Short mmCIF file of C-alpha atoms and ligand atoms in Angstrom, two decimals:
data_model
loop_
_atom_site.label_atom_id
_atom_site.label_comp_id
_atom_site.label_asym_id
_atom_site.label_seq_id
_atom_site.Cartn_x
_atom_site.Cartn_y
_atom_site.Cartn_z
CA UNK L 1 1.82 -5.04 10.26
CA UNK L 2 0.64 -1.82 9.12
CA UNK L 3 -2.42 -0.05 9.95
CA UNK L 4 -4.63 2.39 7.66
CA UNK L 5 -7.79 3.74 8.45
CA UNK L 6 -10.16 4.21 5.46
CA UNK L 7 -13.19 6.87 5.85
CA UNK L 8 -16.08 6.11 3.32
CA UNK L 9 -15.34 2.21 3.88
CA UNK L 10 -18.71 1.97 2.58
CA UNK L 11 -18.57 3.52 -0.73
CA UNK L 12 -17.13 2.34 -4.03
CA UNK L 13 -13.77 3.45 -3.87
CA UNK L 14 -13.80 2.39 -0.10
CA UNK L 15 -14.54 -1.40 -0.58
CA UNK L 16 -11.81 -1.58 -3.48
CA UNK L 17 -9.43 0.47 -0.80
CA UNK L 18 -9.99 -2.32 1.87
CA UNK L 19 -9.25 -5.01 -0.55
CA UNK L 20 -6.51 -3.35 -1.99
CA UNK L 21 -4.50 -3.20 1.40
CA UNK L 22 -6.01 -6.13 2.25
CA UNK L 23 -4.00 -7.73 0.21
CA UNK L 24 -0.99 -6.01 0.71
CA UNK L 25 -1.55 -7.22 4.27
CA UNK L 26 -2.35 -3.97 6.46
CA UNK L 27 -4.76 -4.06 9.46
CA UNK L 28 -7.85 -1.92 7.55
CA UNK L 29 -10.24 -0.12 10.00
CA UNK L 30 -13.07 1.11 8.35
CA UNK L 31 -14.81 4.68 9.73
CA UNK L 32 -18.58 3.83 9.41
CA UNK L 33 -21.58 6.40 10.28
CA UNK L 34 -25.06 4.80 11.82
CA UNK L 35 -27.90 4.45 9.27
CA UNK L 36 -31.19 2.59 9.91
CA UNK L 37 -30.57 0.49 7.12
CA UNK L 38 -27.23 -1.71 6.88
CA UNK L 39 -25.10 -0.26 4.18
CA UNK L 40 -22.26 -2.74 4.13
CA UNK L 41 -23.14 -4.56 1.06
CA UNK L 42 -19.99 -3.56 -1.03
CA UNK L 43 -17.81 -5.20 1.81
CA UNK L 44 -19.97 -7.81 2.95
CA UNK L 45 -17.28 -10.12 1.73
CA UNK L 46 -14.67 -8.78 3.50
CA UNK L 47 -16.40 -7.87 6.62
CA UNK L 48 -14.53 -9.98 9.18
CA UNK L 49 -11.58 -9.30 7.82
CA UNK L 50 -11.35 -5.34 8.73
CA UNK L 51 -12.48 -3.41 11.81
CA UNK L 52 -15.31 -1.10 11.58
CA UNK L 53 -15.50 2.24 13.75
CA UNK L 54 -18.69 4.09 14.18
CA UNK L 55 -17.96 7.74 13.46
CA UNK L 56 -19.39 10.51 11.26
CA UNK L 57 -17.63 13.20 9.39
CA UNK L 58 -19.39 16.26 11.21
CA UNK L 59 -18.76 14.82 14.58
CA UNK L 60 -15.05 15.84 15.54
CA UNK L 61 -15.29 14.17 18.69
CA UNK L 62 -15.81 10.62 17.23
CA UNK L 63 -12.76 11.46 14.39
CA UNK L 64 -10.32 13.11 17.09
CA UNK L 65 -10.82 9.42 19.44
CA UNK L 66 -10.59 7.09 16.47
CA UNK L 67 -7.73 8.23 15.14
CA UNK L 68 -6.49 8.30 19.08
CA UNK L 69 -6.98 4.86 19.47
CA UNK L 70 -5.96 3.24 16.48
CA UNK L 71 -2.87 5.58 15.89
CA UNK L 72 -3.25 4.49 11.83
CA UNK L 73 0.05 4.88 9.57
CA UNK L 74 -2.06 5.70 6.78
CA UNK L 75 -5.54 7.46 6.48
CA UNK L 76 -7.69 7.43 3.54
CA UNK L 77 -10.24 10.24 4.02
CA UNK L 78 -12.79 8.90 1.12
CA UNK L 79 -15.87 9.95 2.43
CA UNK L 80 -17.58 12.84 0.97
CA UNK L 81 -21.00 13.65 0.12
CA UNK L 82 -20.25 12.64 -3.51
CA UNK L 83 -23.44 12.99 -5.66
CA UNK L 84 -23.04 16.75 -7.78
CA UNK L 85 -26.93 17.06 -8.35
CA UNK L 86 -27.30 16.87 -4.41
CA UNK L 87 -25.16 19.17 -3.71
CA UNK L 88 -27.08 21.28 -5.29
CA UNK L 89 -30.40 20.08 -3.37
CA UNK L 90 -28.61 20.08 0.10
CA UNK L 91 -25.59 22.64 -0.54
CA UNK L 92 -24.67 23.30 2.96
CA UNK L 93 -24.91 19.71 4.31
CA UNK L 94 -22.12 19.17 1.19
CA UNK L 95 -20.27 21.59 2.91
CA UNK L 96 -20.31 20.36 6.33
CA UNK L 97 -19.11 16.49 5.00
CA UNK L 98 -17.57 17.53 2.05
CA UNK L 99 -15.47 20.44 2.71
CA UNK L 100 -15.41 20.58 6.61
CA UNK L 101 -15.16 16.62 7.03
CA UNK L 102 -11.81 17.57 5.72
CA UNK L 103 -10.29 19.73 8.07
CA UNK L 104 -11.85 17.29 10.81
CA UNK L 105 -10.40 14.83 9.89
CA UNK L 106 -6.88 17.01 9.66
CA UNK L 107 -7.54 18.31 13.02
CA UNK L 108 -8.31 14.88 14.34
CA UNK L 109 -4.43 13.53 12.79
CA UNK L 110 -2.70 17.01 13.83
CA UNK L 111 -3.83 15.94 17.51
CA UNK L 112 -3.86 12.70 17.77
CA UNK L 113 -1.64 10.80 15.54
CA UNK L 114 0.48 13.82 13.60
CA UNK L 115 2.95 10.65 12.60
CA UNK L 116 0.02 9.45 10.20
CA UNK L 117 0.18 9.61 6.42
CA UNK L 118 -2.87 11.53 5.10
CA UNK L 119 -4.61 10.95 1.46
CA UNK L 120 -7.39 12.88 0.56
CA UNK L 121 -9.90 12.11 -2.05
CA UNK L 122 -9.93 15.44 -4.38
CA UNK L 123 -11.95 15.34 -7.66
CA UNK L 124 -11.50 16.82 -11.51
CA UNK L 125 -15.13 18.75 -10.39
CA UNK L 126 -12.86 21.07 -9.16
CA UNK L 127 -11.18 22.20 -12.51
CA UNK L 128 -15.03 22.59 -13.15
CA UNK L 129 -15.15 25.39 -16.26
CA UNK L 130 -12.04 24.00 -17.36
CA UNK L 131 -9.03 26.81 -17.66
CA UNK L 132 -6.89 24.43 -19.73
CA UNK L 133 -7.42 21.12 -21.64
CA UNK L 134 -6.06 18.79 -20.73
CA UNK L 135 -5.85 19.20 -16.75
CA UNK L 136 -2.97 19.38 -15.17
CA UNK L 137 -1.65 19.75 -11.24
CA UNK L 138 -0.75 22.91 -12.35
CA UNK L 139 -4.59 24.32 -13.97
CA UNK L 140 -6.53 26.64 -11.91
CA UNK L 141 -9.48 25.80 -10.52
CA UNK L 142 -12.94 26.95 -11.29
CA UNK L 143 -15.74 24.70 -9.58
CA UNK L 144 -19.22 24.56 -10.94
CA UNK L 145 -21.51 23.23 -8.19
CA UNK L 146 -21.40 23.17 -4.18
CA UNK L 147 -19.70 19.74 -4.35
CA UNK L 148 -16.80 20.98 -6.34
CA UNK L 149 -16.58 23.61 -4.14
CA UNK L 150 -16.97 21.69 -0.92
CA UNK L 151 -13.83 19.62 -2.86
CA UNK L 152 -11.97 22.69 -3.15
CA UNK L 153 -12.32 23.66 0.70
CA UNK L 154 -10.86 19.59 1.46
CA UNK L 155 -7.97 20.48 -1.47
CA UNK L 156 -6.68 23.21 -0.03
CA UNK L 157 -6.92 22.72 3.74
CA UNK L 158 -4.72 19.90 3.14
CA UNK L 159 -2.20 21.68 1.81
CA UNK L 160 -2.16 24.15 4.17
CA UNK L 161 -1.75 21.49 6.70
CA UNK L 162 0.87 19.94 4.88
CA UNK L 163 2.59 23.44 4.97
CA UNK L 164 1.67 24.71 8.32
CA UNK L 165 2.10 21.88 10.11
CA UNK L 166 4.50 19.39 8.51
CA UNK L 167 1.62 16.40 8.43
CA UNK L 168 2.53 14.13 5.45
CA UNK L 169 -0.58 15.34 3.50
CA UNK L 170 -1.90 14.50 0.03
CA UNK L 171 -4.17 15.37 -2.17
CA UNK L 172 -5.25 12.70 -5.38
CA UNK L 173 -6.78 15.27 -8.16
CA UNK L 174 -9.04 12.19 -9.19
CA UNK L 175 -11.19 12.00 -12.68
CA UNK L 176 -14.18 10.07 -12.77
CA UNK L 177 -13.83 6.12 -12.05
CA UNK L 178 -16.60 4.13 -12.21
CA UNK L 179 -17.15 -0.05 -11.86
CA UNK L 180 -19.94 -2.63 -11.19
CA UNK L 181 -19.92 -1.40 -7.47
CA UNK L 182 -20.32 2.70 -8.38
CA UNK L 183 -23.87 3.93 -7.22
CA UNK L 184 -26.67 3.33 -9.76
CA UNK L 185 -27.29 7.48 -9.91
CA UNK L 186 -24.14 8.10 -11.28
CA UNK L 187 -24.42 7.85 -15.32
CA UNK L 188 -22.36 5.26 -16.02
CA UNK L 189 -24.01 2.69 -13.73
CA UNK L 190 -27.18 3.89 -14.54
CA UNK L 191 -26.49 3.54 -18.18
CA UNK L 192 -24.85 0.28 -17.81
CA UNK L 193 -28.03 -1.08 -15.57
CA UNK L 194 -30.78 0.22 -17.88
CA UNK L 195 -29.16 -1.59 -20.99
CA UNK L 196 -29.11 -4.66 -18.84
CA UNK L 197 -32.92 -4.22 -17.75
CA UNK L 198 -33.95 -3.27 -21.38
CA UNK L 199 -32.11 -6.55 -22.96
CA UNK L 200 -34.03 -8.98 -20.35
CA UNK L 201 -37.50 -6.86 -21.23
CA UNK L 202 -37.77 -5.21 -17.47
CA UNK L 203 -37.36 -1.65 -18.57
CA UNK L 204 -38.29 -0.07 -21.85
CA UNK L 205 -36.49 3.80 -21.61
CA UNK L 206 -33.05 5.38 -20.63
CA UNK L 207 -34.17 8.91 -19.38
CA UNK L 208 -30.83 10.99 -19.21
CA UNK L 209 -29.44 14.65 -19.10
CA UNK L 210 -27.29 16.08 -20.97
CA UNK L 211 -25.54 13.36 -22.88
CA UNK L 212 -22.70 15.95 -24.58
CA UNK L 213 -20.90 16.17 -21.66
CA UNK L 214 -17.34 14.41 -21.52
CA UNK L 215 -15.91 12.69 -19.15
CA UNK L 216 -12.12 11.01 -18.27
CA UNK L 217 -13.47 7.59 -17.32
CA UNK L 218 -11.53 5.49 -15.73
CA UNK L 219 -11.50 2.11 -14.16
CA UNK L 220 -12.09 2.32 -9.93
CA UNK L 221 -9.63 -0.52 -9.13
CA UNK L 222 -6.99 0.75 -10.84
CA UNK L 223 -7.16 4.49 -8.87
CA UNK L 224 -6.57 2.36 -5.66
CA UNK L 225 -2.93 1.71 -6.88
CA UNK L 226 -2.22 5.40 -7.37
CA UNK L 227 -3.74 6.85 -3.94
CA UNK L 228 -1.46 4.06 -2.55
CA UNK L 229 1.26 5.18 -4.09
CA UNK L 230 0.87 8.90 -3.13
CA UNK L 231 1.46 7.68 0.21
CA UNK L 232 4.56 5.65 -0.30
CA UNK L 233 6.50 8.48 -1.28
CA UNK L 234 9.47 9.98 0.15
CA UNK L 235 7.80 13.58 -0.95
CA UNK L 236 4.46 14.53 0.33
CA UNK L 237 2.86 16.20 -2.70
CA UNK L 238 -0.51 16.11 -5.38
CA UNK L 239 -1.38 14.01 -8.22
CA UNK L 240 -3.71 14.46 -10.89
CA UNK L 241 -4.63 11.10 -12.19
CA UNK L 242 -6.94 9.98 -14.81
CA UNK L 243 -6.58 7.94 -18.16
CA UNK L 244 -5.59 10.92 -21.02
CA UNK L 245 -8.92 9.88 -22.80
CA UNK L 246 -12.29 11.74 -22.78
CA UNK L 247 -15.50 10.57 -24.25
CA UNK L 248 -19.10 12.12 -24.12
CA UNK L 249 -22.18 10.32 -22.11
CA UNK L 250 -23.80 9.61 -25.48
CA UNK L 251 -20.81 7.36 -26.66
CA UNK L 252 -20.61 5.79 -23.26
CA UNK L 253 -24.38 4.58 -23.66
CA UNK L 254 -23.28 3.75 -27.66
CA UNK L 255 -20.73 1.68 -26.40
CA UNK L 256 -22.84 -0.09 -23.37
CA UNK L 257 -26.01 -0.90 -25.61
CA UNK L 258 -23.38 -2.66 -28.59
CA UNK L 259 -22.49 -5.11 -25.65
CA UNK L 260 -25.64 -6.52 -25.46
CA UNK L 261 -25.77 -6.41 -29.53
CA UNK L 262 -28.35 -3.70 -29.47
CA UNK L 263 -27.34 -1.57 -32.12
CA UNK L 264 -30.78 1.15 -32.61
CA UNK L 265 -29.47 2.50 -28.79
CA UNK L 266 -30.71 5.88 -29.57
CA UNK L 267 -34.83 4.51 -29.79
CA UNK L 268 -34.47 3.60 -26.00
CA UNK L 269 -32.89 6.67 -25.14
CA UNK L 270 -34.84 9.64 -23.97
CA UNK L 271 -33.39 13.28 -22.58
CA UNK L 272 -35.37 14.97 -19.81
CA UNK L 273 -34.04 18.69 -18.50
CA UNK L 274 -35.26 17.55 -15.57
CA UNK L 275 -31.61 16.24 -14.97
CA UNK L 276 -29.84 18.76 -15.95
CA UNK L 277 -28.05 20.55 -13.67
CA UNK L 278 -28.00 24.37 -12.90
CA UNK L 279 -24.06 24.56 -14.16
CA UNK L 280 -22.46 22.10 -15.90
CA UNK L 281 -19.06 20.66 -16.37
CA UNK L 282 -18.78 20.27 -20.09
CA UNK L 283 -15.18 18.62 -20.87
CA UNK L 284 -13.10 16.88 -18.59
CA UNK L 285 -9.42 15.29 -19.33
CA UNK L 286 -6.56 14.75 -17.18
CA UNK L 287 -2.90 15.33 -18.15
CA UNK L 288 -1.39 12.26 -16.27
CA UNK L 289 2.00 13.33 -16.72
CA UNK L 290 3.30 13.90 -13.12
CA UNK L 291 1.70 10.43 -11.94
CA UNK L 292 3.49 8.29 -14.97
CA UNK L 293 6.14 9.98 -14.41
CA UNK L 294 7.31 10.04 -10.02
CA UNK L 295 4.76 7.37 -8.99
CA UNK L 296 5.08 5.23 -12.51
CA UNK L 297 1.39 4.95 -12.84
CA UNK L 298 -0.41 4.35 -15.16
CA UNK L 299 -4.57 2.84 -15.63
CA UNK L 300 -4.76 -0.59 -16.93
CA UNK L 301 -8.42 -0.84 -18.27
CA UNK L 302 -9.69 0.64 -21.61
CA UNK L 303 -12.87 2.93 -21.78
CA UNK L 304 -14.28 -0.34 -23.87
CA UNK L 305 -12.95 -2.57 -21.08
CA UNK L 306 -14.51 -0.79 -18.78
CA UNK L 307 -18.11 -0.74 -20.45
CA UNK L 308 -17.95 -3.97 -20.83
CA UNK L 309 -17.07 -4.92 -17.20
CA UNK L 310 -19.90 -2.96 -16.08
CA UNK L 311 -22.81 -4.42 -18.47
CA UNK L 312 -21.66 -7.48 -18.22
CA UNK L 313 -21.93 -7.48 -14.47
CA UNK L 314 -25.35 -5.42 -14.36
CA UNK L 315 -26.72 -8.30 -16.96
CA UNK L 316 -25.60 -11.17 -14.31
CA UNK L 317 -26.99 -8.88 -11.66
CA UNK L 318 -30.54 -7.86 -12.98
CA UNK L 319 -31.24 -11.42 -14.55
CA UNK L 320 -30.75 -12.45 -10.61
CA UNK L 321 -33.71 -10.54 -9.28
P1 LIG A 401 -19.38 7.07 -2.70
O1 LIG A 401 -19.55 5.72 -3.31
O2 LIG A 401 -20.48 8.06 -2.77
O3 LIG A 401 -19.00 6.83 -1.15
C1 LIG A 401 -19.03 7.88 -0.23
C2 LIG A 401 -18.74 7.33 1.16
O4 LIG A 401 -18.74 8.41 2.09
C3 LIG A 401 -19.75 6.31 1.67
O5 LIG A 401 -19.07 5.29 2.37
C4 LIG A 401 -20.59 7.12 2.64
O6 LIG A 401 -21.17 6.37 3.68
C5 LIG A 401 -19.51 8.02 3.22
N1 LIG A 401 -20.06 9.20 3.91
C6 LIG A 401 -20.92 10.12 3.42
N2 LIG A 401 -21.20 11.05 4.35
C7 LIG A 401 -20.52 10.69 5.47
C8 LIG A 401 -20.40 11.25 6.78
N3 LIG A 401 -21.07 12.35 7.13
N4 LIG A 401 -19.59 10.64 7.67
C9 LIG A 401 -18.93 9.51 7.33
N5 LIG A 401 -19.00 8.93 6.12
C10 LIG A 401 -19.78 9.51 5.20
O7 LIG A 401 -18.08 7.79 -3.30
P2 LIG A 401 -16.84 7.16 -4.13
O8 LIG A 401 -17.19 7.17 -5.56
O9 LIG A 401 -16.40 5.92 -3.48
O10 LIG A 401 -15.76 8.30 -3.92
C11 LIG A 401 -14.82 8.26 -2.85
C12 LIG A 401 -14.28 9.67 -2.62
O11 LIG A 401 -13.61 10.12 -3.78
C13 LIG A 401 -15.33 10.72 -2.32
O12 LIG A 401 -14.74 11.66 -1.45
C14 LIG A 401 -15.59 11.37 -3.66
O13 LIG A 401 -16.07 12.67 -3.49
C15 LIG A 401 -14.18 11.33 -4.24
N6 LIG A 401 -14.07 11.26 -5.69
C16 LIG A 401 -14.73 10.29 -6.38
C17 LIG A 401 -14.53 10.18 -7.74
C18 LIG A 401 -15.21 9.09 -8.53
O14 LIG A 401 -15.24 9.21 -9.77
N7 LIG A 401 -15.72 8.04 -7.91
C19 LIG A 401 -13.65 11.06 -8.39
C20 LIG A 401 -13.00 12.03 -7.65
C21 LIG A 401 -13.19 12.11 -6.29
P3 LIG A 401 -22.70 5.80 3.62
O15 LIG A 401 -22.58 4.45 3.02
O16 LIG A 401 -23.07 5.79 5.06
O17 LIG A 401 -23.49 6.76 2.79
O1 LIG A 402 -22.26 12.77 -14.21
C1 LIG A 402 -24.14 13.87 -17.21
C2 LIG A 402 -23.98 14.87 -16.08
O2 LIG A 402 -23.16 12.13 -11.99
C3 LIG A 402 -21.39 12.74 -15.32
C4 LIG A 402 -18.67 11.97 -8.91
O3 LIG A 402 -18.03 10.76 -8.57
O4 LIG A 402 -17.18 12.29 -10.76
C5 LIG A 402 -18.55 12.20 -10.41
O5 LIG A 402 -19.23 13.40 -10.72
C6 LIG A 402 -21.96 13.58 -16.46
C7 LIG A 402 -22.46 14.97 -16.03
O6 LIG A 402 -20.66 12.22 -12.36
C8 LIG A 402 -27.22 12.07 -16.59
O7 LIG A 402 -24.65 16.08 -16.36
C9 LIG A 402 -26.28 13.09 -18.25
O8 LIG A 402 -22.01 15.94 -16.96
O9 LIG A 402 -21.93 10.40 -13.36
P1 LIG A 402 -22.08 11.80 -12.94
P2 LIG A 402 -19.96 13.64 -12.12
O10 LIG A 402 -20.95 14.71 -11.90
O11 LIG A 402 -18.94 13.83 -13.20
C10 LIG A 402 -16.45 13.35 -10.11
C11 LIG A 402 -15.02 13.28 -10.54
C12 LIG A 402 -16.64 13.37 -8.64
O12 LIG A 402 -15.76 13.78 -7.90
C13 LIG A 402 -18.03 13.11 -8.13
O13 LIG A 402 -17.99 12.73 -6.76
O14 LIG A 402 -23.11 12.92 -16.98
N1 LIG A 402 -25.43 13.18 -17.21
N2 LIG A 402 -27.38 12.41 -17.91
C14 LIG A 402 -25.99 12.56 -16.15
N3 LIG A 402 -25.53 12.36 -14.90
C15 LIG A 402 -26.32 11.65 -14.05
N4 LIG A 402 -25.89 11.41 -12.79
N5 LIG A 402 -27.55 11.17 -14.43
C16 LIG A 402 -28.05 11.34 -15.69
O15 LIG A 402 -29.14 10.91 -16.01
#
C-alpha cells in the first residue's frame, strides 16, 4: 500500500486530495495545525479513514518528525496561507507559511525521507502582471501581492532542491479552481452563496470588487488528477495547468444568477473599493500545452458546469439553515 502525506488536509484542495488517493487506495495522513475551533468539516466524511498529524508549517521540528515517522512515498505540500487580500493585511505571516513552509517542508524530506516524491502547490498569482497571454511554463514571473510572492519563494526553492539535491520535486503552476467546498471569501463561492441567499429572500445585495478582472476557472476535482500525475512520472519536472478559458468576475456572477432564473443580476449587485486590492491581477489564462501533452491531462468540467455545481449546491446548502 502506498503512503502520501497531504499538508493543508483541511482545505479545499486537501479534502478532494484525500479522497482522490483514497480511492486509489493509498494510506493518506493528513498534517493538521491546532485551532480552538475544529476545522475538519470538509473531511468529516472521511475522517476515520486517514490519519491526522498535528503539525504546523512554521514549526520545523513537528515537519522534520512527521515526515520521520511516516517515511510517505508521496507528499502533497497544500498548505499555504491562501487568501491574496490577507496577504496583504498580514504580509510577513504569508511569508513565514507561504514561502518558508516550503523550504520546511523540503528540509524536513531532504532529512528524513529524501526517497519521497514531493508536489508543491504553486499558483498562476505568480505570473501576476502577466508577461505573456496565455501562460505558459515557460512566462516569467511578475507577482502582484505578498502571497504571489510568498508562492514564488515555495516555486523556486523546489527547484533548487530538485537540482541541488536530486529530491523528486515538483512544482503544479495551478490557475484558479474553485467548487462547493472553496472558502466563502473567495469570489466565486461568495458569488455562488449570495445568489443562493438572494433567491430564498435571506440577503438582498452582492457587494464585490473589481468585477473586470479575469480569471482561468477551473473545476477543483479535476486539478487532483493532474498533481497526481506530476508525481507518477518518470521525469521530475513543472506543469502549468488550467482550462485555456478566461472569463471576467462580472460574467461569472451573470452566469450564477441565470441558474436560479434571475435574469436583472446587475440590480443586486453592488461594487465597493473597499475590496479592491492595492495591485491587481487583471487577466489570467493558462497555456495547458505541456500537461495535455506528457501527463495527457486535460479538465473535464465547463466554466457553465462549474457555476452550476456551485449554486446548485449553495441553494441546497442555505435553504438548510
Ligand atoms: P485553502 O482552502 O485556503 O486551504 C489551505 C490549507 O492550509 C488549510 O488546510 C489550512 O489549515 C492550511 N494551513 C494554513 N496555514 C497553515 C500552517 N501554518 N500550518 C499548517 N497548515 C496550514 O487552500 P486551497 O484552495 O485548498 O489551496 C491549496 C493550495 O494550493 C494552497 O497552497 C494554495 O495557495 C494553492 N493554490 C490554490 C489555488 C486555488 O485556486 N484553489 C490555485 C493555485 C494554488 P486550517 O484549516 O487550519 O486553516
Ligand atoms: O479573486 C476579484 C479579485 O480572491 C479573484 C486563490 O486560491 O486563486 C485565488 O486567488 C478575482 C480578483 O482569487 C471580489 O480582485 C472582485 O481579481 O477569488 P479570488 P485570487 O485572488 O485569484 C489563485 C490562483 C491562488 O493561488 C490563491 O490562493 O476576483 N474580486 N470582487 C473579488 N475577490 C474577492 N475575494 N472578493 C470580492 O468581493
Amino acid at each position: 500500500m502506498k503512503t502520501a502525506l497531504i499538508t493543508g488536509i483541511t482545505g479545499q484542495d486537501g479534502s478532494y486530495m484525500a479522497e482522490f488517493l483514497l480511492n486509489k487506495g493509498y494510506q493518506v495522513y493528513g498534517l493538521s495545525r491546532r485551532t480552538s475551533t475544529v476545522t475538519t468539516e470538509r473531511i468529516s466524511h472521511i475522517i476515520d479513514k486517514i490519519k491526522i498529524v498535528e503539525g504546523d508549517l512554521v514549526d520545523q521540528h513537528s515537519l522534520t518528525h512527521i515526515i520521520k515517522d511516516v517515511k510517505p512515498q508521496e507528499v502533497y505540500n497544500l498548505a499555504a496561507q491562501s487568501f491574496v487580500p490577507s496577504s496583504f493585511s498580514q504580509p510577513v505571516l504569508t511569508g513565514e507559511i507561504t514561502a518558508l513552509g516550503v523550504i520546511r517542508m523540503l528540509e524536513a524530506v531532504r532529512i528524513g525521507y529524501p526517497k519521497a516524491k514531493f508536489y508543491q502547490a504553486s499558483s498562476s498569482e505568480m505570473f501576476g502582471k502577466a508577461q505573456e497571454v496565455p501562460q505558459s511554463e515557460k512566462t516569467p514571473f511578475y507577482p502582484r501581492s505578498p502571497y504571489g510572492v510568498a508562492k514564488l519563494y515555495g516555486h523556486w526553492i523546489t527547484v533548487n532542491y530538485r537540482e541541488s539535491y536530486n529530491l523528486f520535486a515538483v512544482s503544479g503552476i495551478c490557475f484558479n479552481h474553485e467548487s462547493p467546498r472553496r472558502g466563502t471569501e473567495f469570489v466565486t463561492r461568495k458569488i455562488s452563496q449570495a445568489v443562493a441567499r438572494i433567491k430564498l429572500g435571506k440577503q438582498k445585495k452582492l457587494v464585490l470588487g473589481n468585477i473586470d478582472a479575469k480569471r482561468d476557472w477551473g473545476y477543483a476535482l479535476d486539478y487532483m488528477e493532474a498533481m497526481w500525475l506530476m508525481l507518477q512520472q518518470k521525469k521530475a519536472q513543472d506543469f502549468v495547468i488550467g482550462t485555456g478559458e478566461t472569463h471576467s468576475v462580472k460574467e461569472f456572477a451573470k452566469l450564477a444568477f441565470e441558474v436560479v432564473g434571475i435574469n436583472n443580476w446587475e440590480d443586486y449587485i453592488e461594487v465597493n473599493r473597499t475590496h479592491f486590492r492595492p495591485a491587481e491581477v487583471d487577466l489570467l489564462i493558462a497555456d495547458n500545452t505541456k500537461a495535455k501533452k506528457i501527463l495527457k491531462w486535460q479538465p473535464k468540467t465547463s466554466f457553465r458546469k462549474l457555476i452550476d455545481i456551485m449554486v446548485k449546491s449553495d441553494l441546497e446548502r442555505e435553504a438548510k439553515v
